[in-house]
PDB file of C-alpha atoms in Angstrom:
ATOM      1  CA  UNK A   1       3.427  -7.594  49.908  1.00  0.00           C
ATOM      2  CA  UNK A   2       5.872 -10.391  48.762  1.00  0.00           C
ATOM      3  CA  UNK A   3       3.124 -12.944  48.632  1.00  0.00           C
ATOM      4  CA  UNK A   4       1.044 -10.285  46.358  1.00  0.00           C
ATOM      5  CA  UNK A   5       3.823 -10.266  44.162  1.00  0.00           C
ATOM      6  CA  UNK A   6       4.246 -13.807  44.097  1.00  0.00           C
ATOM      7  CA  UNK A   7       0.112 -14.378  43.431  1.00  0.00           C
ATOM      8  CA  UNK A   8       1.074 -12.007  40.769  1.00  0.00           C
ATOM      9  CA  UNK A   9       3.930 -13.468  38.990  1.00  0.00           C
ATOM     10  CA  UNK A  10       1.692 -17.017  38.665  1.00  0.00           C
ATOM     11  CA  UNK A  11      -1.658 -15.456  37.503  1.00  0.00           C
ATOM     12  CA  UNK A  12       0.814 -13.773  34.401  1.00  0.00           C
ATOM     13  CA  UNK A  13       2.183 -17.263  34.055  1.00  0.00           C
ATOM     14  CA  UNK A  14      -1.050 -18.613  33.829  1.00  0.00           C
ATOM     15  CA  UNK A  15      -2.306 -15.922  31.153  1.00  0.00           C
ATOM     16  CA  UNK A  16       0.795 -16.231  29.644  1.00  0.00           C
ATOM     17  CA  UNK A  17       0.332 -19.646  28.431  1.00  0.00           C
ATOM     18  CA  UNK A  18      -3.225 -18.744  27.527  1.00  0.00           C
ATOM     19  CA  UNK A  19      -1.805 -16.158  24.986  1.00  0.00           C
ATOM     20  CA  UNK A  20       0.296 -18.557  23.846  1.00  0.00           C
ATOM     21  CA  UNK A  21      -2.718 -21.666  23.384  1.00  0.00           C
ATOM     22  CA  UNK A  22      -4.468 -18.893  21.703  1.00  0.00           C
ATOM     23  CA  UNK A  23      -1.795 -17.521  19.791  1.00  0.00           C
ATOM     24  CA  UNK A  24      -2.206 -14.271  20.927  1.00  0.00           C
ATOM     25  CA  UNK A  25       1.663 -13.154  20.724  1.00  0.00           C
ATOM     26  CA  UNK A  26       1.122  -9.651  21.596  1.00  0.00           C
ATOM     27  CA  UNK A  27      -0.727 -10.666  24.688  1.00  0.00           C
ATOM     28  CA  UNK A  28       1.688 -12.485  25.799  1.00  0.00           C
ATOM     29  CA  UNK A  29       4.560 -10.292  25.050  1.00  0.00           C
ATOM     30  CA  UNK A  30       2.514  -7.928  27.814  1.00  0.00           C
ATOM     31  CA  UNK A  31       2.814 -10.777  30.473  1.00  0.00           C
ATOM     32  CA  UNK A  32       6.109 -11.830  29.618  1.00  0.00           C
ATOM     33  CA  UNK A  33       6.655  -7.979  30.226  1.00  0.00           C
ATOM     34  CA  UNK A  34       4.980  -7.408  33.244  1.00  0.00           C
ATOM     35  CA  UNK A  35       5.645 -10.410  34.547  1.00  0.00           C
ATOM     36  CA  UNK A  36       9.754  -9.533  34.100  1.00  0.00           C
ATOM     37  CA  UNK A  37       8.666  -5.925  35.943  1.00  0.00           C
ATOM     38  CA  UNK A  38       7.780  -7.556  38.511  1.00  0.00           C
ATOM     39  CA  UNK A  39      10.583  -9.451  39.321  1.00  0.00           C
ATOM     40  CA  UNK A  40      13.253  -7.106  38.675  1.00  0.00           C
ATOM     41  CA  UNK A  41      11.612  -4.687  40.952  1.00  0.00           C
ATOM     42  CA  UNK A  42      11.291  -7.937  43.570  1.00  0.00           C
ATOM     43  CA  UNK A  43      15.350  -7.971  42.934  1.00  0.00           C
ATOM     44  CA  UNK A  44      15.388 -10.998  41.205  1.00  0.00           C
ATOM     45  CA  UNK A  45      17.422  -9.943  37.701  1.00  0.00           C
ATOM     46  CA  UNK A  46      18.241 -13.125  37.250  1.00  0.00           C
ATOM     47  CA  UNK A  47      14.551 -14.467  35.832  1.00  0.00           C
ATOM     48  CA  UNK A  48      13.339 -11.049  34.840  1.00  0.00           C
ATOM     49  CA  UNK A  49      16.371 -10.593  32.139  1.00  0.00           C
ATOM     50  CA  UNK A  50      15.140 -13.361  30.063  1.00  0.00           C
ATOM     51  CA  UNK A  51      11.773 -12.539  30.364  1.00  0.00           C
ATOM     52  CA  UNK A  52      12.279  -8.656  29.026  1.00  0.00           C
ATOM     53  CA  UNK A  53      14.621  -9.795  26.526  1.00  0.00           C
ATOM     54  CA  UNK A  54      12.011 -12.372  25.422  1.00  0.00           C
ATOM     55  CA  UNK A  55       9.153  -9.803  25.370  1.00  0.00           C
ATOM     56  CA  UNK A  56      10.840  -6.829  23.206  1.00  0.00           C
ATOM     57  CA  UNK A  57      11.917  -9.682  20.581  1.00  0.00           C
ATOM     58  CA  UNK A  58       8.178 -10.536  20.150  1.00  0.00           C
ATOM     59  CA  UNK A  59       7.476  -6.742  20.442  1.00  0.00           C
ATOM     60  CA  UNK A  60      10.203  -5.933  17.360  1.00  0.00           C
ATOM     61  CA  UNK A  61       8.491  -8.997  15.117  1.00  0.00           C
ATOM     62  CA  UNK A  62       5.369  -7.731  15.916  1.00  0.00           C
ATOM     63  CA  UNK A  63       6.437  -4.017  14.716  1.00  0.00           C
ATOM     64  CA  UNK A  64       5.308  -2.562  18.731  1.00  0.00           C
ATOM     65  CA  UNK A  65       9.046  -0.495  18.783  1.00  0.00           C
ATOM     66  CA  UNK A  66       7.548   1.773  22.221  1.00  0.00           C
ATOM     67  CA  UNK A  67       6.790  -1.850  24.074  1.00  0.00           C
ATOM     68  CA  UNK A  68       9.951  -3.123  22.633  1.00  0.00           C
ATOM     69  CA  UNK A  69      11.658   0.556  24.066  1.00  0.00           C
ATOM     70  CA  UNK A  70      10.046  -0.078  27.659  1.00  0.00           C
ATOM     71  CA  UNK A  71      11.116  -3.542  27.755  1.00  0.00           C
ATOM     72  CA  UNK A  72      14.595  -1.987  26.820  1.00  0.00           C
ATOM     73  CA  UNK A  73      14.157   0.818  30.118  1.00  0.00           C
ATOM     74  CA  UNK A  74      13.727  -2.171  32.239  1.00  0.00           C
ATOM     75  CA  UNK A  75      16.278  -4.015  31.360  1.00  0.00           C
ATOM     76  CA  UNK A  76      17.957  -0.635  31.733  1.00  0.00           C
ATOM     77  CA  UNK A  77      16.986  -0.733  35.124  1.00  0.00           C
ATOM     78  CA  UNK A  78      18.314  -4.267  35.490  1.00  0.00           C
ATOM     79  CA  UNK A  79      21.870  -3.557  34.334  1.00  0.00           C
ATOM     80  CA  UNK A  80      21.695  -0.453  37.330  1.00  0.00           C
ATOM     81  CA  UNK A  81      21.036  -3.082  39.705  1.00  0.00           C
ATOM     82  CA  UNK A  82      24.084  -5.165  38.741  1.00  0.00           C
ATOM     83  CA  UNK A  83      26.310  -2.454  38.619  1.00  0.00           C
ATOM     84  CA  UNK A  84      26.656  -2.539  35.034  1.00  0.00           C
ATOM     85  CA  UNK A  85      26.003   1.570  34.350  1.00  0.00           C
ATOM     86  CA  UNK A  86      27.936   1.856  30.510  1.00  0.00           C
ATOM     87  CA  UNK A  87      25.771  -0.923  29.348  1.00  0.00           C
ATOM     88  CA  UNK A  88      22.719   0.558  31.304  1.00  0.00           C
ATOM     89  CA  UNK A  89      23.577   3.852  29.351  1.00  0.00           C
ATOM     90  CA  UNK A  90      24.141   2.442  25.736  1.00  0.00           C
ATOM     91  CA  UNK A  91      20.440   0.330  26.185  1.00  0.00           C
ATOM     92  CA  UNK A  92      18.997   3.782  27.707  1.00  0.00           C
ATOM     93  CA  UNK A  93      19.844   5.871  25.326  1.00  0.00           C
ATOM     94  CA  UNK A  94      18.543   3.431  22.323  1.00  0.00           C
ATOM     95  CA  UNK A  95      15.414   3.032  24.773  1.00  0.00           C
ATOM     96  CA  UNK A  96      14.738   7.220  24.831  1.00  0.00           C
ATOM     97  CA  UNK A  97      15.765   7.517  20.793  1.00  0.00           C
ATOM     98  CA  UNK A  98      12.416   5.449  20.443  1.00  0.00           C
ATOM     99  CA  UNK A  99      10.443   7.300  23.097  1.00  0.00           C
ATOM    100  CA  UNK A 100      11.638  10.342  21.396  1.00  0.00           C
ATOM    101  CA  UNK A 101      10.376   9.354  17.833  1.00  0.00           C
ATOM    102  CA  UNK A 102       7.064   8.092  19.134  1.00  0.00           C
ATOM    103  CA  UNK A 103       6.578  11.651  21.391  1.00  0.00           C
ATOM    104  CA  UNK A 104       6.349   9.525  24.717  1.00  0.00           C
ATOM    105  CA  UNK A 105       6.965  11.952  27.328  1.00  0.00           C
ATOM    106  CA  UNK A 106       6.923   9.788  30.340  1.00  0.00           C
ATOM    107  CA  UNK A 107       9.390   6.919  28.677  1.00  0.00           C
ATOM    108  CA  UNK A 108      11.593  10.248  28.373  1.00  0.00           C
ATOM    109  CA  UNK A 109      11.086  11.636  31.833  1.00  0.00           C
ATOM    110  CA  UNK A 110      11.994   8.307  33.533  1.00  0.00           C
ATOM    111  CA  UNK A 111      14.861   7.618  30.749  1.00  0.00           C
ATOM    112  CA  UNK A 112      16.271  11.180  32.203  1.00  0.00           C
ATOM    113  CA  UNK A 113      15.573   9.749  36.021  1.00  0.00           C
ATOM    114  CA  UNK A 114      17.171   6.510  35.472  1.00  0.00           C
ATOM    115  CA  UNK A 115      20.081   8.503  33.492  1.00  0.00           C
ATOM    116  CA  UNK A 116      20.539  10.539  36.375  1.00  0.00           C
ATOM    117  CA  UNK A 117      20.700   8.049  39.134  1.00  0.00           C
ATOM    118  CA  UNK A 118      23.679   6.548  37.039  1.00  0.00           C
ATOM    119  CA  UNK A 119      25.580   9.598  37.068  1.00  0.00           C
ATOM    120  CA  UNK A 120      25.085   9.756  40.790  1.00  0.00           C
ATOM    121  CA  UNK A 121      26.307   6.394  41.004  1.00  0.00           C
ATOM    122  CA  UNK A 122      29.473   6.867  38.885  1.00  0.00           C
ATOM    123  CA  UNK A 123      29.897  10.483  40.843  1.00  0.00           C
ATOM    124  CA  UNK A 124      28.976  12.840  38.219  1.00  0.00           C
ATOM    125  CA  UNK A 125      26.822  14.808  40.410  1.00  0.00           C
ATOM    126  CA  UNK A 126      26.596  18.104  38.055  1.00  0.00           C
ATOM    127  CA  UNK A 127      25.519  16.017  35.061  1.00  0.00           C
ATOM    128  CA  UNK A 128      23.026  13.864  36.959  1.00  0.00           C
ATOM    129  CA  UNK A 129      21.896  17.408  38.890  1.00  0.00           C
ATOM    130  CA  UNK A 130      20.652  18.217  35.233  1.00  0.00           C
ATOM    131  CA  UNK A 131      19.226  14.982  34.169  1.00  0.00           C
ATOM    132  CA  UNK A 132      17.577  14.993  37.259  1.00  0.00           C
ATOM    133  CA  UNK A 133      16.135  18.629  36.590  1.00  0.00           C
ATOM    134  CA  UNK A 134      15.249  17.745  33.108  1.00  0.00           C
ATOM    135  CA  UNK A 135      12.925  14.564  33.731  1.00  0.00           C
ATOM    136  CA  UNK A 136      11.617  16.333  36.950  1.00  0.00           C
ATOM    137  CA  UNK A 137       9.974  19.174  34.347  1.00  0.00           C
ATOM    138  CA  UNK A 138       8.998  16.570  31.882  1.00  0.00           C
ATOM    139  CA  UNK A 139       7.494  15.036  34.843  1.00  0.00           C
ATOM    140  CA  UNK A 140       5.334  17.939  35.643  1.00  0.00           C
ATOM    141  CA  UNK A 141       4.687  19.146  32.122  1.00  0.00           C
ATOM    142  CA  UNK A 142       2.919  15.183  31.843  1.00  0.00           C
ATOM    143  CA  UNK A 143       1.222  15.958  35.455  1.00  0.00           C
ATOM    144  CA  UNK A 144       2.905  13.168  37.166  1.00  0.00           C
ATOM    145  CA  UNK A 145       3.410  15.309  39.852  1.00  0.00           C
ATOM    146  CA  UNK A 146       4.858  12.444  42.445  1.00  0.00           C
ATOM    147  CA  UNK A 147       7.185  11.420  40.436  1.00  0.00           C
ATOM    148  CA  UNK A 148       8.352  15.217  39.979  1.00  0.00           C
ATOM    149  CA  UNK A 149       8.327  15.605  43.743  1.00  0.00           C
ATOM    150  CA  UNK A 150      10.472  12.297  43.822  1.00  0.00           C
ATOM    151  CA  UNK A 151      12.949  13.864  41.217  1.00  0.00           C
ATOM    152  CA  UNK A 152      13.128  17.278  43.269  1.00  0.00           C
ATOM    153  CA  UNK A 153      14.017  15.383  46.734  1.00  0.00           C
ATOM    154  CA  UNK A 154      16.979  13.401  44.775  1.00  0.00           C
ATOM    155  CA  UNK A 155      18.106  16.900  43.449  1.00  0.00           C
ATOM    156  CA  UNK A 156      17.549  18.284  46.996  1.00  0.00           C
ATOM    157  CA  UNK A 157      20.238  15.475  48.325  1.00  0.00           C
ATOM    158  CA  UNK A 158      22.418  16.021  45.253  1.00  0.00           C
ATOM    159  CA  UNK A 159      22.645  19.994  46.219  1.00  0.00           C
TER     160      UNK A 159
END
């Protein structure tokens, strides 16, 4: 799996710098994006941070506020992983205000999930309980059932 994710992170490279010898910025705002997604999931913050932070600025001068908002829920996801949960909050919550003014119900739903597994790691186990609850109906209302079922065994472990 690692070397997928490697052969991965070079073919975005690589189309990358063809957005760029094109001047196709929004193109490669989406690799500069993905390309961070997969690294931060891979654990390595470090190179993905830039990347995201990179990505939503071309996003916000190219008027794309939801890709600049998902680029935001990563980075969310980032600061989780360093341990950095008020700043995770303060980026999540301006992350779901856009997913909430553009009606995206699945940048919500995993806004509420990622909001919840920071309560859980700062011990507020009733408030997560409910954050939890709330993405897990989003979840199903969008028909993303997994994800629901993923929400409902946290909430099992929680109870």
């Amino acid at each position: 799996m690692k070397k997928k994710y490697q052969e991965a992170s070079s073919i975005l490279q690589e189309a990358t710098d063809i957005f760029g010898s094109i001047r196709d910025k929004s193109g490669g705002a989406q690799c500069l994006q993905s390309h961070g997604d997969i690294l931060w999931m891979q654990g390595n913050t470090l190179e993905a941070e830039p990347l995201l932070r990179e990505a939503r600025s071309i996003f916000i001068k190219l008027g794309s506020e939801l890709s600049a908002a998902w680029c935001l829920q990563s980075l969310a996801n980032i600061l989780v992983i360093q341990s950095k949960h008020d700043e995770a909050r303060t980026v999540l919550n301006e992350a779901t205000s856009v997913f909430a003014v553009f009606g995206d119900q699945l940048g919500i739903a995993h806004s509420l999930k990622l909001l919840g597994d920071i309560q859980m790691k700062v011990g507020d186990r009733d408030e997560a309980s409910l954050s939890i609850e709330k993405a897990r109906g989003t979840f199903i209302s969008i028909g993303r059932h997994v994800a629901a079922d993923q929400c409902l065994q946290v909430l099992e472990e929680i109870r």
